[in-house]
CSV table of C-alpha atoms in Angstrom, one decimal:
chain,number,residue,atom,x,y,z
I,1,MET,CA,21.6,-51.1,-32.6
I,2,ARG,CA,18.3,-52.8,-34.1
I,3,ILE,CA,17.7,-54.6,-30.5
I,4,LEU,CA,18.1,-51.1,-28.8
I,5,LEU,CA,15.6,-49.5,-31.3
I,6,ALA,CA,13.1,-52.5,-30.7
I,7,CYS,CA,13.3,-51.8,-27.0
I,8,LEU,CA,12.8,-48.2,-27.3
I,9,LEU,CA,9.7,-48.9,-29.5
I,10,THR,CA,8.5,-51.2,-27.1
I,11,LEU,CA,8.7,-48.9,-24.3
I,12,LEU,CA,7.1,-46.2,-26.1
I,13,ALA,CA,4.0,-48.5,-26.9
I,14,LEU,CA,3.5,-49.7,-23.3
I,15,PRO,CA,1.2,-46.6,-22.3
I,16,ALA,CA,-0.9,-47.1,-25.4
I,17,ALA,CA,-1.2,-50.7,-24.9
I,18,ALA,CA,-2.1,-50.3,-21.3
I,19,GLN,CA,-5.1,-47.7,-22.4
I,20,ARG,CA,-6.2,-49.9,-25.3
I,21,ALA,CA,-9.3,-52.0,-24.6
I,22,ALA,CA,-9.6,-55.4,-25.1
I,23,PRO,CA,-10.1,-56.4,-28.9
I,24,TRP,CA,-13.9,-57.1,-28.3
I,25,GLU,CA,-14.8,-54.5,-25.8
I,26,GLY,CA,-17.7,-52.3,-27.2
I,27,ILE,CA,-18.6,-54.9,-29.8
I,28,CYS,CA,-21.2,-57.7,-29.6
I,29,GLN,CA,-19.6,-60.1,-31.8
I,30,SER,CA,-21.6,-62.8,-33.8
I,31,PRO,CA,-21.4,-66.3,-33.0
I,32,LEU,CA,-18.2,-66.7,-35.4
I,33,GLY,CA,-16.5,-63.8,-34.1
I,34,LEU,CA,-17.6,-61.3,-36.9
I,35,ALA,CA,-17.7,-57.9,-35.6
I,36,VAL,CA,-19.3,-55.6,-38.2
I,37,GLY,CA,-21.9,-52.8,-38.5
I,38,PRO,CA,-24.7,-52.0,-40.8
I,39,GLY,CA,-23.5,-51.1,-44.1
I,40,GLN,CA,-20.2,-52.7,-43.9
I,41,GLU,CA,-18.8,-55.7,-45.8
I,42,GLY,CA,-20.3,-58.8,-44.1
I,43,ALA,CA,-23.2,-57.3,-42.7
I,44,GLY,CA,-25.5,-59.6,-44.3
I,45,ARG,CA,-23.6,-62.8,-43.2
I,46,ALA,CA,-23.3,-61.4,-39.6
I,47,ALA,CA,-27.3,-60.9,-39.6
I,48,GLY,CA,-27.7,-64.5,-40.8
I,49,LEU,CA,-25.4,-65.9,-38.0
I,50,TRP,CA,-27.3,-63.9,-35.4
I,51,ALA,CA,-30.6,-65.5,-36.7
I,52,GLY,CA,-29.0,-68.9,-36.7
I,53,TRP,CA,-27.9,-68.4,-33.2
I,54,MET,CA,-31.6,-67.2,-31.9
I,55,ARG,CA,-32.9,-70.4,-33.5
I,56,SER,CA,-30.7,-72.6,-31.7
I,57,ARG,CA,-31.5,-71.0,-28.4
I,58,GLY,CA,-35.2,-71.1,-29.1
I,59,ILE,CA,-36.5,-68.7,-26.3
I,60,GLY,CA,-35.6,-65.0,-25.9
I,61,THR,CA,-35.1,-64.0,-22.1
I,62,LEU,CA,-34.5,-60.3,-22.5
I,63,ARG,CA,-37.7,-58.4,-21.6
I,64,ILE,CA,-38.5,-55.7,-24.1
I,65,GLU,CA,-41.4,-53.1,-22.9
I,66,ARG,CA,-43.4,-53.7,-26.0
I,67,ASP,CA,-46.2,-50.9,-25.1
I,68,LEU,CA,-43.3,-48.2,-24.9
I,69,THR,CA,-41.7,-49.2,-28.3
I,70,GLN,CA,-42.3,-46.7,-31.2
I,71,GLN,CA,-40.9,-45.4,-34.2
I,72,THR,CA,-39.3,-41.9,-34.5
I,73,SER,CA,-39.5,-39.7,-37.5
I,74,ASN,CA,-35.9,-40.0,-38.8
I,75,ALA,CA,-35.6,-40.7,-42.5
I,76,ARG,CA,-34.0,-44.0,-41.5
I,77,ALA,CA,-36.3,-46.5,-39.7
I,78,THR,CA,-35.3,-45.7,-36.1
I,79,LEU,CA,-37.2,-47.4,-33.0
I,80,LYS,CA,-37.3,-46.3,-29.5
I,81,ILE,CA,-36.9,-49.7,-27.4
I,82,ASN,CA,-37.0,-50.0,-23.7
I,83,LEU,CA,-35.1,-52.8,-22.3
I,84,ARG,CA,-35.5,-54.2,-18.7
I,85,GLN,CA,-32.4,-55.3,-16.9
I,86,PRO,CA,-32.6,-59.2,-16.6
I,87,GLU,CA,-33.0,-60.8,-13.2
I,88,GLY,CA,-30.0,-62.3,-11.7
I,89,VAL,CA,-27.5,-59.9,-13.6
I,90,ASP,CA,-25.3,-57.7,-11.5
I,91,GLU,CA,-25.8,-54.1,-12.1
I,92,LYS,CA,-22.0,-53.5,-12.7
I,93,ASP,CA,-22.3,-56.2,-15.2
I,94,TRP,CA,-25.2,-54.9,-16.8
I,95,ARG,CA,-23.8,-51.4,-17.3
I,96,ALA,CA,-20.9,-53.0,-18.9
I,97,THR,CA,-23.1,-54.9,-21.5
I,98,PHE,CA,-23.0,-54.3,-25.3
I,99,PHE,CA,-25.8,-55.0,-27.8
I,100,ALA,CA,-26.6,-55.9,-31.2
I,101,ALA,CA,-29.9,-56.1,-33.2
I,102,ILE,CA,-31.3,-57.5,-36.2
I,103,ALA,CA,-34.6,-57.0,-37.9
I,104,TYR,CA,-36.6,-59.5,-40.2
I,105,PRO,CA,-40.2,-59.5,-41.5
I,106,ALA,CA,-42.7,-60.6,-39.0
I,107,SER,CA,-44.3,-63.0,-41.6
I,108,SER,CA,-41.4,-65.4,-41.1
I,109,GLY,CA,-42.6,-66.0,-37.5
I,110,LEU,CA,-41.5,-65.1,-34.1
I,111,LEU,CA,-37.9,-66.6,-34.7
I,112,PRO,CA,-36.4,-65.6,-37.9
I,113,ALA,CA,-36.8,-68.6,-40.5
I,114,ALA,CA,-33.9,-69.8,-42.5
I,115,ASP,CA,-34.8,-67.9,-45.6
I,116,ALA,CA,-36.0,-64.7,-43.9
I,117,SER,CA,-33.0,-62.7,-45.0
I,118,PRO,CA,-32.4,-60.5,-41.9
I,119,ILE,CA,-31.2,-57.0,-41.7
I,120,LEU,CA,-28.1,-56.0,-39.3
I,121,ALA,CA,-29.3,-53.1,-37.3
I,122,MET,CA,-27.4,-50.4,-35.3
I,123,VAL,CA,-27.8,-49.8,-31.4
I,124,HIS,CA,-27.5,-46.6,-29.7
I,125,PRO,CA,-26.4,-46.0,-27.2
I,126,PRO,CA,-24.7,-49.2,-26.1
I,127,THR,CA,-24.7,-47.9,-22.4
I,128,PRO,CA,-27.2,-49.8,-20.3
I,129,GLU,CA,-28.9,-48.1,-17.2
I,130,ALA,CA,-30.2,-49.9,-14.1
I,131,GLY,CA,-33.8,-50.7,-14.3
I,132,ILE,CA,-35.2,-49.8,-17.9
I,133,THR,CA,-32.7,-49.0,-20.6
I,134,PRO,CA,-33.7,-46.9,-23.5
I,135,LEU,CA,-32.3,-47.8,-26.8
I,136,ARG,CA,-32.5,-46.6,-30.4
I,137,VAL,CA,-32.3,-49.3,-33.0
I,138,GLU,CA,-31.8,-48.3,-36.5
I,139,PHE,CA,-32.0,-50.3,-39.8
I,140,THR,CA,-32.7,-49.8,-43.4
I,141,PRO,CA,-35.9,-51.7,-44.5
I,142,PRO,CA,-36.9,-52.1,-48.3
I,143,GLU,CA,-39.1,-49.3,-49.2
I,144,THR,CA,-42.8,-50.8,-49.6
I,145,TRP,CA,-44.5,-47.3,-50.0
I,146,TRP,CA,-46.9,-48.6,-47.0
I,147,ARG,CA,-46.6,-49.7,-43.4
I,148,SER,CA,-44.7,-53.1,-43.0
I,149,THR,CA,-44.5,-55.2,-39.9
I,150,TRP,CA,-41.1,-56.3,-38.7
I,151,GLN,CA,-39.7,-58.5,-35.8
I,152,VAL,CA,-36.8,-56.6,-34.1
I,153,ALA,CA,-34.4,-58.8,-32.1
I,154,VAL,CA,-32.0,-57.1,-29.6
I,155,ILE,CA,-29.0,-59.3,-28.5
I,156,ALA,CA,-27.2,-58.6,-25.2
I,157,CYS,CA,-23.5,-59.5,-24.7
I,158,ILE,CA,-23.0,-59.5,-20.9
I,159,PRO,CA,-19.4,-59.5,-20.0
I,160,ASN,CA,-19.5,-62.1,-17.1
I,161,PRO,CA,-17.5,-64.0,-17.8
I,162,PRO,CA,-15.6,-61.8,-19.8
I,163,SER,CA,-16.4,-62.6,-23.4
I,164,PRO,CA,-17.7,-61.1,-26.6
I,165,ASP,CA,-20.1,-63.9,-27.0
I,166,PRO,CA,-23.9,-63.2,-27.0
I,167,THR,CA,-25.7,-64.0,-23.8
I,168,ALA,CA,-29.5,-63.4,-24.5
I,169,PHE,CA,-31.9,-61.9,-26.7
I,170,GLY,CA,-35.4,-60.3,-26.7
I,171,ILE,CA,-37.9,-59.8,-29.5
I,172,THR,CA,-40.6,-57.3,-30.1
I,173,GLU,CA,-42.8,-56.7,-33.3
I,174,VAL,CA,-43.0,-53.3,-34.5
I,175,ALA,CA,-45.0,-51.7,-37.7
I,176,VAL,CA,-42.5,-49.6,-39.7
I,177,SER,CA,-44.1,-46.7,-42.1
I,178,SER,CA,-42.9,-45.8,-45.5
I,179,TYR,CA,-40.6,-42.9,-45.4
I,180,TYR,CA,-41.4,-41.8,-49.0
I,181,LEU,CA,-45.0,-42.1,-48.1
I,182,SER,CA,-44.6,-40.0,-45.0
I,183,VAL,CA,-42.9,-37.3,-47.0
I,184,GLY,CA,-45.7,-37.3,-49.5
I,185,VAL,CA,-48.1,-36.8,-46.9
I,186,GLY,CA,-46.3,-33.8,-45.5
I,187,PHE,CA,-46.1,-32.3,-48.8
I,188,GLY,CA,-49.5,-33.2,-49.4
I,189,ALA,CA,-51.2,-31.6,-46.3
I,190,ALA,CA,-49.2,-28.3,-46.6
I,191,ALA,CA,-50.2,-28.3,-50.4
I,192,LEU,CA,-53.9,-29.0,-49.5
I,193,LEU,CA,-53.9,-26.2,-46.9
I,194,TYR,CA,-52.4,-24.0,-49.4
I,195,LEU,CA,-55.2,-24.7,-52.1
I,196,VAL,CA,-57.7,-24.1,-49.6
I,197,ILE,CA,-56.2,-20.7,-49.0
I,198,ALA,CA,-55.8,-19.8,-52.6
I,199,PHE,CA,-59.5,-20.8,-53.2
I,200,THR,CA,-60.4,-18.3,-50.5
I,201,ALA,CA,-58.3,-15.7,-51.8
I,202,LEU,CA,-60.0,-16.4,-55.4
I,203,ARG,CA,-63.4,-15.6,-53.7
I,204,VAL,CA,-62.3,-12.6,-51.8
I,205,HIS,CA,-60.0,-11.0,-54.4
I,206,GLY,CA,-62.2,-12.1,-57.4
I,207,GLN,CA,-62.9,-8.5,-58.5
I,208,GLN,CA,-59.3,-7.6,-58.5
I,209,LEU,CA,-58.4,-10.6,-60.4
I,210,ASP,CA,-61.0,-10.0,-63.1
I,211,ILE,CA,-59.6,-6.3,-63.5
I,212,GLU,CA,-56.1,-7.8,-64.0
I,213,ALA,CA,-57.5,-10.3,-66.6
I,214,ALA,CA,-59.2,-7.3,-68.5
I,215,LYS,CA,-56.0,-5.6,-68.7
I,216,GLN,CA,-54.1,-8.6,-69.9
I,217,ARG,CA,-56.8,-8.9,-72.9
I,218,ASP,CA,-56.5,-5.1,-73.5
I,219,SER,CA,-52.8,-5.3,-74.0
I,220,GLY,CA,-53.4,-8.2,-76.6
I,221,ARG,CA,-52.2,-10.9,-74.1
I,222,ARG,CA,-53.9,-14.3,-73.1
I,223,PRO,CA,-55.2,-13.7,-69.6
I,224,THR,CA,-54.0,-16.0,-67.1
I,225,PRO,CA,-56.6,-18.2,-65.3
I,226,ALA,CA,-58.0,-16.5,-62.1
I,227,PHE,CA,-57.1,-19.4,-60.0
I,228,TRP,CA,-53.5,-19.7,-61.0
I,229,ARG,CA,-53.1,-16.0,-60.1
I,230,ALA,CA,-54.7,-16.7,-56.8
I,231,LEU,CA,-52.0,-19.2,-56.2
I,232,ASN,CA,-49.5,-16.4,-56.0
I,233,PRO,CA,-48.3,-16.0,-52.4
I,234,VAL,CA,-48.3,-12.2,-52.8
I,235,VAL,CA,-52.1,-12.3,-53.7
I,236,ILE,CA,-52.9,-14.4,-50.6
I,237,CYS,CA,-50.7,-12.0,-48.4
I,238,GLN,CA,-52.0,-8.6,-49.5
I,239,ASP,CA,-53.6,-6.1,-47.1
I,240,ALA,CA,-56.7,-4.1,-47.6
I,241,PHE,CA,-54.8,-1.5,-49.8
I,242,GLY,CA,-53.7,-4.2,-52.2
I,243,ALA,CA,-49.9,-4.3,-51.0
I,244,ALA,CA,-48.3,-7.7,-50.3
I,245,SER,CA,-47.7,-7.6,-46.6
I,246,LEU,CA,-44.5,-9.3,-45.1
I,247,SER,CA,-45.8,-9.9,-41.8
I,248,ARG,CA,-48.8,-12.1,-43.4
I,249,PHE,CA,-46.2,-13.7,-45.6
I,250,GLN,CA,-44.3,-14.9,-42.5
I,251,VAL,CA,-47.5,-16.0,-41.1
I,252,LEU,CA,-48.2,-18.2,-44.0
I,253,LEU,CA,-44.7,-19.4,-44.4
I,254,PHE,CA,-44.4,-20.8,-40.9
I,255,THR,CA,-47.8,-22.0,-40.8
I,256,LEU,CA,-47.5,-24.2,-43.9
I,257,THR,CA,-43.9,-25.2,-42.8
I,258,VAL,CA,-45.3,-26.5,-39.4
I,259,VAL,CA,-48.4,-28.2,-40.9
I,260,GLY,CA,-46.2,-30.0,-43.3
I,261,VAL,CA,-43.6,-31.1,-40.9
I,262,TYR,CA,-46.3,-32.0,-38.5
I,263,ALA,CA,-48.2,-34.3,-40.9
I,264,TYR,CA,-44.9,-36.1,-41.9
I,265,VAL,CA,-44.2,-36.8,-38.2
I,266,PHE,CA,-47.7,-38.2,-37.8
I,267,ALA,CA,-47.3,-40.4,-40.8
I,268,ARG,CA,-43.9,-41.5,-39.9
I,269,THR,CA,-44.7,-42.2,-36.1
I,270,GLY,CA,-48.3,-42.8,-36.0
I,271,TYR,CA,-48.8,-40.4,-33.1
I,272,LEU,CA,-49.3,-36.7,-32.7
I,273,SER,CA,-46.1,-35.1,-31.8
I,274,GLY,CA,-45.7,-32.2,-29.3
I,275,LEU,CA,-44.4,-28.8,-30.4
I,276,SER,CA,-41.3,-27.4,-28.8
I,277,ASN,CA,-41.3,-24.1,-27.3
I,278,THR,CA,-39.1,-22.8,-30.3
I,279,VAL,CA,-42.0,-23.7,-32.6
I,280,LEU,CA,-44.6,-22.1,-30.7
I,281,LEU,CA,-42.5,-19.1,-30.2
I,282,LEU,CA,-41.8,-18.7,-33.9
I,283,LEU,CA,-45.5,-18.7,-34.5
I,284,GLY,CA,-46.3,-16.3,-31.8
I,285,ILE,CA,-43.9,-13.9,-33.0
I,286,THR,CA,-45.1,-13.8,-36.6
I,287,LEU,CA,-48.7,-13.7,-35.5
I,288,ALA,CA,-47.9,-11.0,-33.0
I,289,GLY,CA,-46.1,-9.1,-35.7
I,290,SER,CA,-48.8,-9.5,-38.1
I,291,THR,CA,-51.5,-8.3,-35.9
I,292,LEU,CA,-49.5,-5.3,-34.5
I,293,ALA,CA,-48.5,-4.4,-38.1
I,294,SER,CA,-52.3,-4.5,-39.1
I,295,LEU,CA,-53.2,-2.3,-36.1
I,296,ALA,CA,-50.2,0.2,-36.7
I,297,GLU,CA,-50.6,0.6,-40.5
I,298,GLY,CA,-52.5,3.4,-41.9
I,299,PRO,CA,-53.2,5.1,-44.9
I,300,ALA,CA,-50.1,6.8,-46.6
I,301,LEU,CA,-52.5,9.7,-47.6
I,302,ALA,CA,-54.5,12.3,-45.4
I,303,THR,CA,-58.2,11.8,-46.0
I,304,ALA,CA,-58.6,15.4,-47.6
I,305,ASN,CA,-55.6,14.6,-50.1
I,306,ARG,CA,-56.9,11.1,-51.0
I,307,VAL,CA,-60.5,12.7,-51.9
I,308,TRP,CA,-58.9,15.2,-53.9
I,309,LEU,CA,-56.8,12.9,-55.9
I,310,THR,CA,-59.6,10.2,-56.6
I,311,ALA,CA,-62.1,13.0,-57.3
I,312,THR,CA,-59.7,14.5,-60.0
I,313,GLY,CA,-58.9,11.0,-61.5
I,314,ILE,CA,-55.2,11.2,-60.8
I,315,LEU,CA,-55.7,8.2,-58.5
I,316,GLU,CA,-57.7,5.3,-59.4
I,317,THR,CA,-60.1,3.9,-56.9
I,318,ARG,CA,-59.8,0.3,-57.7
I,319,GLN,CA,-57.4,-1.7,-55.5
I,320,ARG,CA,-53.7,-2.1,-56.8
I,321,THR,CA,-52.3,-5.4,-57.7
I,322,PRO,CA,-49.8,-6.8,-55.3
I,323,ARG,CA,-46.2,-7.4,-56.2
I,324,TRP,CA,-43.3,-9.5,-54.8
I,325,GLU,CA,-41.3,-6.3,-54.2
I,326,ASP,CA,-44.0,-5.1,-51.8
I,327,LEU,CA,-42.3,-7.6,-49.3
I,328,LEU,CA,-39.3,-5.7,-49.2
I,329,GLY,CA,-40.2,-2.0,-50.2
I,330,ALA,CA,-42.7,0.6,-49.4
I,331,GLU,CA,-43.4,4.0,-50.7
I,332,GLY,CA,-40.6,4.0,-53.2
I,333,GLU,CA,-37.8,2.5,-51.1
I,334,VAL,CA,-36.4,-0.8,-49.8
I,335,ASP,CA,-36.8,-1.2,-46.2
I,336,VAL,CA,-33.8,-2.9,-44.8
I,337,THR,CA,-35.8,-4.1,-41.8
I,338,ARG,CA,-38.1,-6.1,-44.0
I,339,VAL,CA,-34.8,-7.6,-45.8
I,340,GLN,CA,-33.7,-8.6,-42.4
I,341,ALA,CA,-36.8,-10.1,-41.0
I,342,LEU,CA,-37.4,-12.1,-44.2
I,343,ALA,CA,-34.0,-13.5,-44.5
I,344,PHE,CA,-34.0,-14.9,-40.9
I,345,SER,CA,-37.5,-16.1,-41.2
I,346,VAL,CA,-36.5,-18.2,-44.1
I,347,PHE,CA,-33.4,-19.6,-42.3
I,348,ALA,CA,-35.9,-20.6,-39.4
I,349,ALA,CA,-38.2,-22.3,-41.8
I,350,VAL,CA,-35.4,-24.2,-43.5
I,351,ALA,CA,-34.0,-25.3,-40.1
I,352,LEU,CA,-37.5,-26.4,-39.1
I,353,VAL,CA,-37.9,-28.6,-42.2
I,354,VAL,CA,-34.3,-30.1,-42.0
I,355,ASN,CA,-34.0,-30.6,-38.3
I,356,GLY,CA,-37.8,-30.5,-36.9
I,357,ALA,CA,-38.8,-33.4,-39.0
I,358,THR,CA,-36.6,-35.7,-37.0
I,359,ASP,CA,-37.6,-34.3,-33.4
I,360,LEU,CA,-40.4,-31.8,-33.5
I,361,GLU,CA,-41.0,-32.0,-30.1
I,362,ASN,CA,-37.4,-31.0,-29.1
I,363,PHE,CA,-36.7,-28.7,-32.1
I,364,ALA,CA,-34.8,-25.7,-31.2
I,365,ILE,CA,-32.9,-22.9,-32.8
I,366,PRO,CA,-30.2,-20.7,-31.0
I,367,ASP,CA,-31.7,-18.2,-28.8
I,368,GLN,CA,-29.6,-15.3,-30.7
I,369,LEU,CA,-31.7,-16.3,-33.8
I,370,ASN,CA,-34.9,-16.2,-32.0
I,371,THR,CA,-34.1,-12.8,-30.6
I,372,LEU,CA,-33.1,-11.4,-33.9
I,373,ILE,CA,-36.3,-12.4,-35.3
I,374,GLY,CA,-38.2,-10.9,-32.6
I,375,ILE,CA,-36.2,-7.7,-33.1
I,376,SER,CA,-36.8,-7.4,-36.6
I,377,GLN,CA,-40.5,-7.8,-36.0
I,378,ALA,CA,-40.5,-5.2,-33.4
I,379,VAL,CA,-38.6,-2.7,-35.7
I,380,TYR,CA,-40.8,-3.6,-38.7
I,381,VAL,CA,-44.2,-3.0,-36.7
I,382,ALA,CA,-42.5,0.2,-35.2
I,383,GLY,CA,-41.6,1.7,-38.7
I,384,LYS,CA,-45.3,1.2,-39.6
I,385,ALA,CA,-46.6,3.0,-36.4
I,386,LEU,CA,-44.0,5.9,-36.9
I,387,PRO,CA,-44.9,8.5,-39.7
I,388,ARG,CA,-43.1,7.5,-42.8
I,389,GLU,CA,-40.9,10.2,-44.6
I,390,ALA,CA,-42.4,9.2,-48.1
I,391,ALA,CA,-45.9,9.6,-46.7
I,392,LYS,CA,-45.0,12.9,-45.1
I,393,ARG,CA,-43.3,14.2,-48.3
I,394,LEU,CA,-46.6,12.9,-50.2
I,395,ASN,CA,-49.1,14.7,-48.2
I,396,ASP,CA,-46.9,18.0,-48.3
I,397,GLU,CA,-46.9,17.9,-51.9
I,398,VAL,CA,-50.5,17.3,-52.4
I,399,ARG,CA,-51.4,19.9,-50.0
I,400,ALA,CA,-49.1,22.4,-51.8
I,401,LEU,CA,-50.9,21.6,-55.1
I,402,ARG,CA,-54.4,21.9,-53.7
I,403,ASP,CA,-53.3,25.5,-52.3
I,404,ALA,CA,-51.9,26.3,-55.6
I,405,GLU,CA,-55.2,25.2,-57.2
I,406,GLN,CA,-57.2,27.4,-54.8
I,407,ALA,CA,-55.0,30.4,-55.6
I,408,VAL,CA,-55.7,30.2,-59.3
I,409,LEU,CA,-59.5,29.7,-58.6
I,410,ARG,CA,-59.5,32.8,-56.7
I,411,ASN,CA,-57.7,34.8,-59.2
I,412,PRO,CA,-57.7,33.2,-62.5
I,413,ALA,CA,-55.7,36.2,-64.3
I,414,ASP,CA,-52.8,35.7,-61.4
I,415,GLU,CA,-50.2,34.6,-64.0
I,416,PRO,CA,-47.6,33.6,-60.9
I,417,ALA,CA,-50.2,31.7,-59.2
I,418,ARG,CA,-50.7,29.6,-62.5
I,419,LEU,CA,-47.0,29.1,-63.0
I,420,ASP,CA,-47.0,27.8,-59.2
I,421,PHE,CA,-49.6,25.4,-59.9
I,422,GLU,CA,-48.0,24.1,-63.0
I,423,ARG,CA,-44.5,23.8,-61.2
I,424,GLN,CA,-46.4,22.0,-58.1
I,425,ARG,CA,-48.3,19.6,-60.5
I,426,ALA,CA,-44.8,18.6,-62.3
I,427,ALA,CA,-43.3,18.1,-58.9
I,428,LEU,CA,-46.0,15.7,-57.7
I,429,HIS,CA,-45.5,13.2,-60.6
I,430,GLY,CA,-42.5,11.4,-59.0
I,431,VAL,CA,-43.7,10.9,-55.7
I,432,LEU,CA,-47.1,9.6,-56.8
I,433,THR,CA,-45.3,7.0,-59.1
I,434,ASP,CA,-43.3,5.9,-56.2
I,435,VAL,CA,-46.0,5.3,-53.8
I,436,PHE,CA,-49.0,4.2,-56.0
I,437,GLY,CA,-47.5,2.7,-58.9
I,438,GLU,CA,-50.0,1.5,-61.4
I,439,ARG,CA,-52.8,3.2,-59.6
I,440,PHE,CA,-51.5,6.7,-60.6
I,441,ARG,CA,-52.9,8.0,-63.7
I,442,ALA,CA,-50.0,10.2,-65.0
I,443,ASP,CA,-52.1,11.4,-68.2
I,444,ARG,CA,-54.6,12.8,-65.8
I,445,LEU,CA,-52.1,14.6,-63.9
I,446,ARG,CA,-50.4,16.1,-66.9
I,447,VAL,CA,-53.8,17.7,-68.3
I,448,LEU,CA,-55.1,18.7,-64.9
I,449,GLN,CA,-56.3,22.2,-64.7
I,450,PRO,CA,-57.6,24.1,-61.6
I,451,GLY,CA,-61.3,23.1,-60.7
I,452,THR,CA,-61.6,20.0,-62.9
I,453,LEU,CA,-62.9,16.8,-61.9
I,454,ALA,CA,-62.7,13.3,-63.4
I,455,PRO,CA,-65.6,12.3,-65.6
I,456,ALA,CA,-68.3,10.3,-64.0
């Protein structure tokens, strides 16, 4: 019975055995047969064996296109290396070649010294191409907080004759930047630009900030320094009416994100990266939305109503203070189109930081998300261009109060006209609070009488 069971298991294992590759296939083993990857147990010993094998060979015969070698912006040190197919190696054998790589400080010389402490690197992808083969070599050097120079050796295991043993190697010298320094440069560039914008906002909105400080002193509070208030994004993104603009906030968000990521990539790689079509599209959508929103946006009040409200002192002439709720609300209501536009803009900005930093030139987000951001911008701009219900209601109620005032002035003894004036005056309180907030003087409206004006 045991013999039959063993035969059955052997038959079942034959298909798997036929498909299983040779133990060394896909692995370039070190001279003593070690086949480990970076970070695995024995990686240091394997790198040392590779270094000893290179010293015994003395001369590298693999040709690396040094002018085309460059560092990528990945968090881990990743190099793009172009390897030329050796002369005399059949194309079939070359396509079946597997690679290993080690890195060691350039100060140890062309070949790794006995005390060089090489680092085992990972090679992607291990699939050579005829002519020039592009490889990606990853390793984790010690953090130096500055650029450091390394020798990177690529070892080839050409399977002719069939063997996992190394056949040839090539060496190239590369300068590896500090990851933490590159991150600091990215954050620093975005912060510097933001400080410049905040200083400009301080100069442009200085009077508004001084009035806010005076209000804080009048209420017994210690006034916040003007520059600290100028750092508030809603102060930077406010429009001519003193309301924080969502479209301007989106432009600020994407501009700072792209500048920070671009500076990080430049510090990490040493060259100016191209911008993907997705990045250009995101910037274009937000810039177009901001421009069209500025053109479409108009005052909530008709000119005659605004003049009457300011002349009677009901509405202060000073610019209102922008608030965070301005980004999502207008005229006393939450605008769901703004909520949608802001939410997906934040998603796109986070994706740009997380994914764009590693490959800014090829960064892409799903076309559906791009379309959704574009639709949100279009609806947001259209909402500003179309007459708003709150603005229409406000103008109608102010006009009704003005008409009631004129009726009382024509016949001061008309009691029904005076009652109608008081009724219209009371009804106007809620809508003015919703639209103008702190600029609305409720005390002036309560004591308003027909024909009275605000004191000079």
